[in-house]
Coordinates of C-alpha atoms in Angstrom, one line a residue:
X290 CA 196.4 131.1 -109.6
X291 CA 195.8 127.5 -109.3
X292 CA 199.5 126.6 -108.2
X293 CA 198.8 129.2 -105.1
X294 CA 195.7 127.8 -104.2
X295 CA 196.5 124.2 -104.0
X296 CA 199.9 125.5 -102.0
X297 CA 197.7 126.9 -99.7
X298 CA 195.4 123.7 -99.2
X299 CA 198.9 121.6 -98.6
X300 CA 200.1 124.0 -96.3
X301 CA 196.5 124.2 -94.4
X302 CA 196.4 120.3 -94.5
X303 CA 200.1 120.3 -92.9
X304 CA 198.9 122.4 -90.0
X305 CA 196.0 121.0 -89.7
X306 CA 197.6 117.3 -89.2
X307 CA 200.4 119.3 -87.1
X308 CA 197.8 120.6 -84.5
X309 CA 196.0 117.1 -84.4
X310 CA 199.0 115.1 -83.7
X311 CA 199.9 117.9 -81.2
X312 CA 196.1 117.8 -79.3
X313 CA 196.5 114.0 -79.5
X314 CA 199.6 114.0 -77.7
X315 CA 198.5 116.3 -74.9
X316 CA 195.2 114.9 -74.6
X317 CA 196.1 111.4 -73.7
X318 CA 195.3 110.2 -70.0
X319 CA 198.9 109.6 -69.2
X320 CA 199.8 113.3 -69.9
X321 CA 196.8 114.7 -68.5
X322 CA 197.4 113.3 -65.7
X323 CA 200.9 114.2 -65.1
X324 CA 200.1 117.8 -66.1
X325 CA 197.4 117.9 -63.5
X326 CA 199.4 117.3 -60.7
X327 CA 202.0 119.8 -61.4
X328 CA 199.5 122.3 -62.1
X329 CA 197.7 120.8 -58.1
X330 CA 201.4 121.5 -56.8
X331 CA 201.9 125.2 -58.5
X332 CA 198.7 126.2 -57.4
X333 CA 199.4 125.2 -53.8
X334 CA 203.0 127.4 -53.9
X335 CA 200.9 130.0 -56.3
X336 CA 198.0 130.1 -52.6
X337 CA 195.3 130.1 -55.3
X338 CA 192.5 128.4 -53.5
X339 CA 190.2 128.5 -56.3
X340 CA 192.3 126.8 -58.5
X341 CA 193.2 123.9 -55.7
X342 CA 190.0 123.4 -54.4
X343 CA 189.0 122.5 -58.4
X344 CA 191.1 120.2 -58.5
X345 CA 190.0 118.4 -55.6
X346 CA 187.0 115.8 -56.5
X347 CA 183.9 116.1 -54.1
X348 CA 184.4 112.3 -52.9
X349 CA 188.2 112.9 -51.9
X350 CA 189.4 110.8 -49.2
X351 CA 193.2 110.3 -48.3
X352 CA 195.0 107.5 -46.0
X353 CA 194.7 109.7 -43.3
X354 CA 190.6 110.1 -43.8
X355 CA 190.5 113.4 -44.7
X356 CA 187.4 114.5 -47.1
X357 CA 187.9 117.4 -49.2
X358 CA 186.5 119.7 -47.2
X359 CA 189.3 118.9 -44.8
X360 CA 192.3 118.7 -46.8
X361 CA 191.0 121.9 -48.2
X362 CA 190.8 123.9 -45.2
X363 CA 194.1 122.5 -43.7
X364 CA 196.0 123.1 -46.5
X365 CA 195.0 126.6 -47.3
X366 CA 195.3 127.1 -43.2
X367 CA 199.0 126.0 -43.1
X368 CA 200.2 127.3 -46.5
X369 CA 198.8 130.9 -46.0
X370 CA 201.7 131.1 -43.4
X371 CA 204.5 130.3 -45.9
X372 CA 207.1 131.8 -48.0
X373 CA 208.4 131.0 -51.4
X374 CA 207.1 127.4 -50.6
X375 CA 208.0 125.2 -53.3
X376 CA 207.5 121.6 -54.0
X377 CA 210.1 119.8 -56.2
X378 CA 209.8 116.2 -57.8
X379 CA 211.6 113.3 -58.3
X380 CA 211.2 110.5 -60.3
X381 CA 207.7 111.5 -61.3
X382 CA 205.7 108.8 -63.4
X383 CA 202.3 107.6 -64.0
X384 CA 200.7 104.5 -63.6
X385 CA 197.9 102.7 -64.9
X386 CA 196.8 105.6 -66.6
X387 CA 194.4 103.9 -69.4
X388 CA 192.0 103.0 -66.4
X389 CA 189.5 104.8 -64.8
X390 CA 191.7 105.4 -61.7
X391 CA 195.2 106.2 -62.7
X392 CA 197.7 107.9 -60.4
X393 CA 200.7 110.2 -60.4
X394 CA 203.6 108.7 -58.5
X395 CA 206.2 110.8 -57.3
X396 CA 209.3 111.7 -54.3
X397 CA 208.2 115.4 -53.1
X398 CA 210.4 117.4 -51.1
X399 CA 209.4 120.8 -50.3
X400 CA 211.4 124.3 -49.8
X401 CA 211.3 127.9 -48.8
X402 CA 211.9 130.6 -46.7
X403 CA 213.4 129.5 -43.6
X404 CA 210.7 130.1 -40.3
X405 CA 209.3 127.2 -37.4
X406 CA 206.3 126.6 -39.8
X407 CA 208.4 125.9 -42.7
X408 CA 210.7 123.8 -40.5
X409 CA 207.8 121.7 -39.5
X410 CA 206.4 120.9 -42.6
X411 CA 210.1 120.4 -44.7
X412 CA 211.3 117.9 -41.8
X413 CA 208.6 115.5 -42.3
X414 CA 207.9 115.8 -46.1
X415 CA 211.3 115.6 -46.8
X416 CA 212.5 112.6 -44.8
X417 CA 210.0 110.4 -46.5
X418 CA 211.9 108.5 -48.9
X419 CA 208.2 106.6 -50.5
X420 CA 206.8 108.2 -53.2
X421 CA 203.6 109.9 -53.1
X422 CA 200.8 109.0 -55.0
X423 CA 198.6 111.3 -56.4
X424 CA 195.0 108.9 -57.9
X425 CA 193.0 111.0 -60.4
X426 CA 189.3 109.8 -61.8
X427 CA 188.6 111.6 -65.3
X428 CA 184.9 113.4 -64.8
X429 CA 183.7 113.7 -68.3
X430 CA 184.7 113.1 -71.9
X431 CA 186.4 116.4 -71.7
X432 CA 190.2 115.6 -71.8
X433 CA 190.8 118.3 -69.1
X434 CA 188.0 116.7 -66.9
X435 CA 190.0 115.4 -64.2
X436 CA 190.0 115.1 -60.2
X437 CA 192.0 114.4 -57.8
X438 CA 190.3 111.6 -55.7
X439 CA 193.0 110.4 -53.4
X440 CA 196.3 110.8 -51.7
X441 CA 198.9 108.4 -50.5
X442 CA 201.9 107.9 -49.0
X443 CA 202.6 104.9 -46.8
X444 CA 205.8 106.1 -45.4
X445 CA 204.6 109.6 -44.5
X446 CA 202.4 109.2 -41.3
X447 CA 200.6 112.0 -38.6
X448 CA 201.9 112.4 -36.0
X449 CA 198.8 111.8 -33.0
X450 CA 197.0 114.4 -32.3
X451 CA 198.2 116.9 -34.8
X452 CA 196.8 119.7 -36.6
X453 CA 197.3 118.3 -40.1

């Protein structure tokens, strides 16, 4: 009876370090960050608003000076329009991410069904060879607390007077 029950507390101690190592691992800034902005990008292609808009912090501003009421609107307003829109990396990293304003860095290039909107966001997006840098600010001790603050890209600029 004893030899089961101490089996059991090394088995339950085994998991237990398992999951902590595991939490540890996905908790770190570095990875939450990265996971943050692929979850931003899926829930653009995915249209769920909700989930964008909270991941958008309320003191957004972009290179472009949009706030987040702004990019919120826009991007909901152009993507409605799209099909199988899709958003593929390259060369993703993350920078700086043990201070209070790391950022995502990444080549985008976009995809999907072939139409005149689709055509005038892939030309664009796609012939931007700079990365794109996503800057998050973690909101609370809570290792899933984080925002997206800012967005960057100094080779990607609007074109005057457009919509965007």
């Amino acid at each position: 009876m004893s030899t089961n029950l101490r089996n059991e507390f090394y088995a339950g101690l085994l998991v237990s370090i398992a999951l902590g190592i595991y939490l540890f691992q996905l908790w770190r800034p570095a990875r939450q960050v990265e996971l943050h902005s692929e979850n931003l990008l899926r829930a653009i292609e995915d249209k769920d608003w909700a989930a964008f808009a909270d991941f958008v912090d309320e003191g957004y501003e972009d290179q472009w000076g949009h706030n987040r009421a702004v990019v919120l609107a826009r991007v909901q307003q152009v993507v409605v329009y799209t099909r199988g829109l899709e958003f593929q990396t390259h060369d993703a990293v993350v920078r700086r991410a043990e201070t209070d304003e790391p950022f995502w860095r990444a080549r985008i290039t976009v995809s999907g069904e072939e139409n005149e909107l689709m055509t005038l966001i892939e030309r664009p997006v796609n012939a931007v060879t700079e990365p794109w840098e996503l800057h998050w600010r973690r909101q609370s001790w809570k290792p899933w607390g984080w925002k997206l603050v800012r967005v960057s890209n100094p080779g990607f600029q609007l074109p005057e007077g457009s919509f965007y």
